Amino acid sequence: MTKSNIKKIYHNFIHAFPLLFLFFLVFTGFDLSFFLFGKNYSFNFIYVVIFYWILKKPDRLGYGLIFLAGIINDVVQNFPIGISSINYLLLCAIAAFIRARTLMPNLLYDWILFLVAILIVTSVNYTILTLIFEYPIKYGILMFSSFITFLIYPALSKLFDKITLIDLKEENAK
């Protein structure tokens, strides 16, 4: 392979990173779990990925692909088909609304609004799963998982900011 082909592959990988990462998380059902005081806690990577990239670079993830990722997630996680898609698209709608109303992007505001967004999405998720499908779910564990996801957002946001900068450098080098 020539050096220019390797650069094209690298550029395409960096440009498509959010989409590839989203589908990696969906297909594997990957979430980071840790034990604390004898209990298992986890956080939802997918919410952070969707919220950040729709908020900062909406052209990297399409709504149709996010819907498809939700359907795949439902199959992998054994949820009723369409639940994750509703959650992901609601998160997209909230992030798009915030993007349209924000004049100066700020991590602190994004972080606080991310908390509001995941509380809304988690409430809708809980309501649909318990009232319509009578799916056994513990609200306390769901809320604690959402709170941990909220706490992880700034670190992942900084990481994604670095990837965005690499992508901008690659686009400017063309």
PDB file of C-alpha atoms in Angstrom:
ATOM      1  CA  MET A   1       0.000   0.000   0.000  1.00  0.00           C
ATOM      2  CA  THR A   2       1.167   3.456  -0.744  1.00  0.00           C
ATOM      3  CA  LYS A   3       1.443   6.169   1.834  1.00  0.00           C
ATOM      4  CA  SER A   4      -1.521   8.068   0.361  1.00  0.00           C
ATOM      5  CA  ASN A   5      -3.771   4.987   0.629  1.00  0.00           C
ATOM      6  CA  ILE A   6      -2.850   4.551   4.278  1.00  0.00           C
ATOM      7  CA  LYS A   7      -3.642   8.225   4.893  1.00  0.00           C
ATOM      8  CA  LYS A   8      -7.030   7.822   3.167  1.00  0.00           C
ATOM      9  CA  ILE A   9      -7.850   4.791   5.292  1.00  0.00           C
ATOM     10  CA  TYR A  10      -6.793   6.652   8.441  1.00  0.00           C
ATOM     11  CA  HIS A  11      -8.825   9.708   7.461  1.00  0.00           C
ATOM     12  CA  ASN A  12     -11.901   7.594   6.699  1.00  0.00           C
ATOM     13  CA  PHE A  13     -11.534   5.737   9.993  1.00  0.00           C
ATOM     14  CA  ILE A  14     -11.274   8.972  12.006  1.00  0.00           C
ATOM     15  CA  HIS A  15     -14.185  10.490  10.080  1.00  0.00           C
ATOM     16  CA  ALA A  16     -16.389   7.411  10.629  1.00  0.00           C
ATOM     17  CA  PHE A  17     -15.228   6.773  14.204  1.00  0.00           C
ATOM     18  CA  PRO A  18     -18.517   7.757  15.913  1.00  0.00           C
ATOM     19  CA  LEU A  19     -20.549   5.485  13.669  1.00  0.00           C
ATOM     20  CA  LEU A  20     -18.119   2.578  14.000  1.00  0.00           C
ATOM     21  CA  PHE A  21     -17.929   3.023  17.767  1.00  0.00           C
ATOM     22  CA  LEU A  22     -21.732   3.195  18.075  1.00  0.00           C
ATOM     23  CA  PHE A  23     -22.221  -0.027  16.153  1.00  0.00           C
ATOM     24  CA  PHE A  24     -19.388  -1.722  18.070  1.00  0.00           C
ATOM     25  CA  LEU A  25     -21.160  -0.877  21.321  1.00  0.00           C
ATOM     26  CA  VAL A  26     -24.531  -1.998  19.982  1.00  0.00           C
ATOM     27  CA  PHE A  27     -23.381  -5.297  18.486  1.00  0.00           C
ATOM     28  CA  THR A  28     -21.365  -6.292  21.540  1.00  0.00           C
ATOM     29  CA  GLY A  29     -23.806  -5.010  24.145  1.00  0.00           C
ATOM     30  CA  PHE A  30     -20.736  -3.524  25.780  1.00  0.00           C
ATOM     31  CA  ASP A  31     -21.055  -1.484  28.930  1.00  0.00           C
ATOM     32  CA  LEU A  32     -18.458  -0.936  31.568  1.00  0.00           C
ATOM     33  CA  SER A  33     -19.394  -2.564  34.820  1.00  0.00           C
ATOM     34  CA  PHE A  34     -17.616  -2.306  38.121  1.00  0.00           C
ATOM     35  CA  PHE A  35     -18.151  -3.670  41.596  1.00  0.00           C
ATOM     36  CA  LEU A  36     -18.483  -1.290  44.509  1.00  0.00           C
ATOM     37  CA  PHE A  37     -19.480  -2.443  47.982  1.00  0.00           C
ATOM     38  CA  GLY A  38     -20.544  -5.832  46.663  1.00  0.00           C
ATOM     39  CA  LYS A  39     -22.891  -4.489  43.969  1.00  0.00           C
ATOM     40  CA  ASN A  40     -22.493  -4.344  40.214  1.00  0.00           C
ATOM     41  CA  TYR A  41     -22.811  -0.863  38.653  1.00  0.00           C
ATOM     42  CA  SER A  42     -22.614   0.115  35.015  1.00  0.00           C
ATOM     43  CA  PHE A  43     -23.067   3.108  32.753  1.00  0.00           C
ATOM     44  CA  ASN A  44     -24.457   3.552  29.283  1.00  0.00           C
ATOM     45  CA  PHE A  45     -21.752   4.390  26.733  1.00  0.00           C
ATOM     46  CA  ILE A  46     -24.281   4.601  23.922  1.00  0.00           C
ATOM     47  CA  TYR A  47     -26.109   7.552  25.465  1.00  0.00           C
ATOM     48  CA  VAL A  48     -22.863   9.496  25.745  1.00  0.00           C
ATOM     49  CA  VAL A  49     -21.843   8.687  22.162  1.00  0.00           C
ATOM     50  CA  ILE A  50     -25.201   9.659  20.691  1.00  0.00           C
ATOM     51  CA  PHE A  51     -25.618  12.822  22.772  1.00  0.00           C
ATOM     52  CA  TYR A  52     -22.096  14.106  22.176  1.00  0.00           C
ATOM     53  CA  TRP A  53     -21.942  13.492  18.428  1.00  0.00           C
ATOM     54  CA  ILE A  54     -25.457  14.774  17.716  1.00  0.00           C
ATOM     55  CA  LEU A  55     -24.661  17.844  19.806  1.00  0.00           C
ATOM     56  CA  LYS A  56     -21.241  18.581  18.284  1.00  0.00           C
ATOM     57  CA  LYS A  57     -21.063  16.910  14.843  1.00  0.00           C
ATOM     58  CA  PRO A  58     -24.537  15.736  13.763  1.00  0.00           C
ATOM     59  CA  ASP A  59     -23.329  14.873  10.266  1.00  0.00           C
ATOM     60  CA  ARG A  60     -21.293  11.945  11.667  1.00  0.00           C
ATOM     61  CA  LEU A  61     -24.342   9.979  12.847  1.00  0.00           C
ATOM     62  CA  GLY A  62     -27.531   9.800  10.849  1.00  0.00           C
ATOM     63  CA  TYR A  63     -30.893   9.416  12.516  1.00  0.00           C
ATOM     64  CA  GLY A  64     -31.708   6.372  10.413  1.00  0.00           C
ATOM     65  CA  LEU A  65     -28.478   4.700  11.496  1.00  0.00           C
ATOM     66  CA  ILE A  66     -29.220   5.539  15.122  1.00  0.00           C
ATOM     67  CA  PHE A  67     -32.671   3.981  14.710  1.00  0.00           C
ATOM     68  CA  LEU A  68     -31.066   0.861  13.212  1.00  0.00           C
ATOM     69  CA  ALA A  69     -28.577   0.758  16.091  1.00  0.00           C
ATOM     70  CA  GLY A  70     -31.526   0.815  18.502  1.00  0.00           C
ATOM     71  CA  ILE A  71     -33.194  -2.117  16.763  1.00  0.00           C
ATOM     72  CA  ILE A  72     -29.940  -4.095  16.865  1.00  0.00           C
ATOM     73  CA  ASN A  73     -29.474  -3.183  20.539  1.00  0.00           C
ATOM     74  CA  ASP A  74     -32.968  -4.493  21.317  1.00  0.00           C
ATOM     75  CA  VAL A  75     -32.141  -7.811  19.691  1.00  0.00           C
ATOM     76  CA  VAL A  76     -28.778  -8.120  21.462  1.00  0.00           C
ATOM     77  CA  GLN A  77     -30.116  -7.029  24.883  1.00  0.00           C
ATOM     78  CA  ASN A  78     -33.385  -9.006  24.554  1.00  0.00           C
ATOM     79  CA  PHE A  79     -35.631  -5.935  24.890  1.00  0.00           C
ATOM     80  CA  PRO A  80     -38.945  -5.448  23.082  1.00  0.00           C
ATOM     81  CA  ILE A  81     -38.169  -4.280  19.545  1.00  0.00           C
ATOM     82  CA  GLY A  82     -38.190  -0.502  19.210  1.00  0.00           C
ATOM     83  CA  ILE A  83     -37.576   0.512  22.833  1.00  0.00           C
ATOM     84  CA  SER A  84     -33.930   1.455  22.360  1.00  0.00           C
ATOM     85  CA  SER A  85     -34.734   3.200  19.084  1.00  0.00           C
ATOM     86  CA  ILE A  86     -37.292   5.383  20.840  1.00  0.00           C
ATOM     87  CA  ASN A  87     -34.776   6.187  23.571  1.00  0.00           C
ATOM     88  CA  TYR A  88     -31.967   6.973  21.132  1.00  0.00           C
ATOM     89  CA  LEU A  89     -34.140   9.151  18.896  1.00  0.00           C
ATOM     90  CA  LEU A  90     -35.521  11.014  21.914  1.00  0.00           C
ATOM     91  CA  LEU A  91     -31.935  11.637  23.026  1.00  0.00           C
ATOM     92  CA  CYS A  92     -31.158  12.850  19.483  1.00  0.00           C
ATOM     93  CA  ALA A  93     -34.121  15.223  19.561  1.00  0.00           C
ATOM     94  CA  ILE A  94     -33.024  16.685  22.888  1.00  0.00           C
ATOM     95  CA  ALA A  95     -29.408  17.084  21.702  1.00  0.00           C
ATOM     96  CA  ALA A  96     -30.552  18.695  18.435  1.00  0.00           C
ATOM     97  CA  PHE A  97     -32.777  21.097  20.371  1.00  0.00           C
ATOM     98  CA  ILE A  98     -29.877  22.033  22.656  1.00  0.00           C
ATOM     99  CA  ARG A  99     -27.564  22.490  19.650  1.00  0.00           C
ATOM    100  CA  ALA A 100     -30.069  24.817  17.983  1.00  0.00           C
ATOM    101  CA  ARG A 101     -30.462  26.939  21.132  1.00  0.00           C
ATOM    102  CA  THR A 102     -26.808  27.122  22.178  1.00  0.00           C
ATOM    103  CA  LEU A 103     -24.808  30.189  21.220  1.00  0.00           C
ATOM    104  CA  MET A 104     -21.500  29.353  22.901  1.00  0.00           C
ATOM    105  CA  PRO A 105     -20.732  25.668  23.503  1.00  0.00           C
ATOM    106  CA  ASN A 106     -19.664  25.009  27.074  1.00  0.00           C
ATOM    107  CA  LEU A 107     -18.850  21.678  28.707  1.00  0.00           C
ATOM    108  CA  LEU A 108     -20.591  22.571  31.959  1.00  0.00           C
ATOM    109  CA  TYR A 109     -23.863  23.482  30.215  1.00  0.00           C
ATOM    110  CA  ASP A 110     -23.645  20.408  28.001  1.00  0.00           C
ATOM    111  CA  TRP A 111     -23.039  18.269  31.069  1.00  0.00           C
ATOM    112  CA  ILE A 112     -26.024  19.647  32.977  1.00  0.00           C
ATOM    113  CA  LEU A 113     -28.283  19.368  29.941  1.00  0.00           C
ATOM    114  CA  PHE A 114     -27.021  15.823  29.420  1.00  0.00           C
ATOM    115  CA  LEU A 115     -28.287  15.011  32.924  1.00  0.00           C
ATOM    116  CA  VAL A 116     -31.703  16.421  32.037  1.00  0.00           C
ATOM    117  CA  ALA A 117     -31.692  14.463  28.762  1.00  0.00           C
ATOM    118  CA  ILE A 118     -30.803  11.112  30.332  1.00  0.00           C
ATOM    119  CA  LEU A 119     -33.363  11.656  33.098  1.00  0.00           C
ATOM    120  CA  ILE A 120     -36.051  12.209  30.467  1.00  0.00           C
ATOM    121  CA  VAL A 121     -34.915   9.237  28.385  1.00  0.00           C
ATOM    122  CA  THR A 122     -34.612   6.978  31.442  1.00  0.00           C
ATOM    123  CA  SER A 123     -38.082   7.993  32.622  1.00  0.00           C
ATOM    124  CA  VAL A 124     -39.596   7.255  29.219  1.00  0.00           C
ATOM    125  CA  ASN A 125     -37.707   3.949  29.078  1.00  0.00           C
ATOM    126  CA  TYR A 126     -38.906   2.942  32.546  1.00  0.00           C
ATOM    127  CA  THR A 127     -42.493   3.971  31.811  1.00  0.00           C
ATOM    128  CA  ILE A 128     -42.708   2.062  28.558  1.00  0.00           C
ATOM    129  CA  LEU A 129     -41.029  -1.072  29.890  1.00  0.00           C
ATOM    130  CA  THR A 130     -43.066  -1.295  33.099  1.00  0.00           C
ATOM    131  CA  LEU A 131     -46.501  -0.037  32.059  1.00  0.00           C
ATOM    132  CA  ILE A 132     -46.811  -1.410  28.549  1.00  0.00           C
ATOM    133  CA  PHE A 133     -44.595  -4.481  28.536  1.00  0.00           C
ATOM    134  CA  GLU A 134     -44.593  -5.275  32.282  1.00  0.00           C
ATOM    135  CA  TYR A 135     -40.853  -5.784  31.992  1.00  0.00           C
ATOM    136  CA  PRO A 136     -39.216  -6.367  35.397  1.00  0.00           C
ATOM    137  CA  ILE A 137     -36.885  -3.433  36.022  1.00  0.00           C
ATOM    138  CA  LYS A 138     -35.596  -1.845  39.200  1.00  0.00           C
ATOM    139  CA  TYR A 139     -35.899   1.925  39.097  1.00  0.00           C
ATOM    140  CA  GLY A 140     -33.145   2.516  41.650  1.00  0.00           C
ATOM    141  CA  ILE A 141     -30.556   0.604  39.627  1.00  0.00           C
ATOM    142  CA  LEU A 142     -31.664   2.339  36.435  1.00  0.00           C
ATOM    143  CA  MET A 143     -31.340   5.785  38.029  1.00  0.00           C
ATOM    144  CA  PHE A 144     -27.965   4.998  39.592  1.00  0.00           C
ATOM    145  CA  SER A 145     -26.718   3.795  36.212  1.00  0.00           C
ATOM    146  CA  SER A 146     -27.945   7.050  34.672  1.00  0.00           C
ATOM    147  CA  PHE A 147     -26.170   9.057  37.366  1.00  0.00           C
ATOM    148  CA  ILE A 148     -22.891   7.219  36.711  1.00  0.00           C
ATOM    149  CA  THR A 149     -23.364   7.879  32.980  1.00  0.00           C
ATOM    150  CA  PHE A 150     -23.795  11.560  33.842  1.00  0.00           C
ATOM    151  CA  LEU A 151     -20.561  11.565  35.851  1.00  0.00           C
ATOM    152  CA  ILE A 152     -18.571   9.936  33.019  1.00  0.00           C
ATOM    153  CA  TYR A 153     -19.722  12.435  30.360  1.00  0.00           C
ATOM    154  CA  PRO A 154     -16.995  15.112  30.852  1.00  0.00           C
ATOM    155  CA  ALA A 155     -14.127  12.618  30.498  1.00  0.00           C
ATOM    156  CA  LEU A 156     -15.587  11.042  27.373  1.00  0.00           C
ATOM    157  CA  SER A 157     -16.421  14.490  26.006  1.00  0.00           C
ATOM    158  CA  LYS A 158     -12.776  15.529  26.301  1.00  0.00           C
ATOM    159  CA  LEU A 159     -11.715  12.310  24.548  1.00  0.00           C
ATOM    160  CA  PHE A 160     -14.217  12.881  21.746  1.00  0.00           C
ATOM    161  CA  ASP A 161     -13.063  16.510  21.463  1.00  0.00           C
ATOM    162  CA  LYS A 162      -9.548  15.219  20.723  1.00  0.00           C
ATOM    163  CA  ILE A 163     -10.921  12.897  18.030  1.00  0.00           C
ATOM    164  CA  THR A 164     -12.850  15.821  16.543  1.00  0.00           C
ATOM    165  CA  LEU A 165      -9.667  17.883  16.429  1.00  0.00           C
ATOM    166  CA  ILE A 166      -7.804  15.063  14.677  1.00  0.00           C
ATOM    167  CA  ASP A 167     -10.628  14.870  12.141  1.00  0.00           C
ATOM    168  CA  LEU A 168     -10.498  18.635  11.561  1.00  0.00           C
ATOM    169  CA  LYS A 169      -6.741  18.482  11.018  1.00  0.00           C
ATOM    170  CA  GLU A 170      -7.206  15.685   8.502  1.00  0.00           C
ATOM    171  CA  GLU A 171      -9.899  17.653   6.636  1.00  0.00           C
ATOM    172  CA  ASN A 172      -7.760  20.792   6.557  1.00  0.00           C
ATOM    173  CA  ALA A 173      -4.763  18.830   5.269  1.00  0.00           C
ATOM    174  CA  LYS A 174      -6.683  17.832   2.130  1.00  0.00           C
TER     175      LYS A 174
END
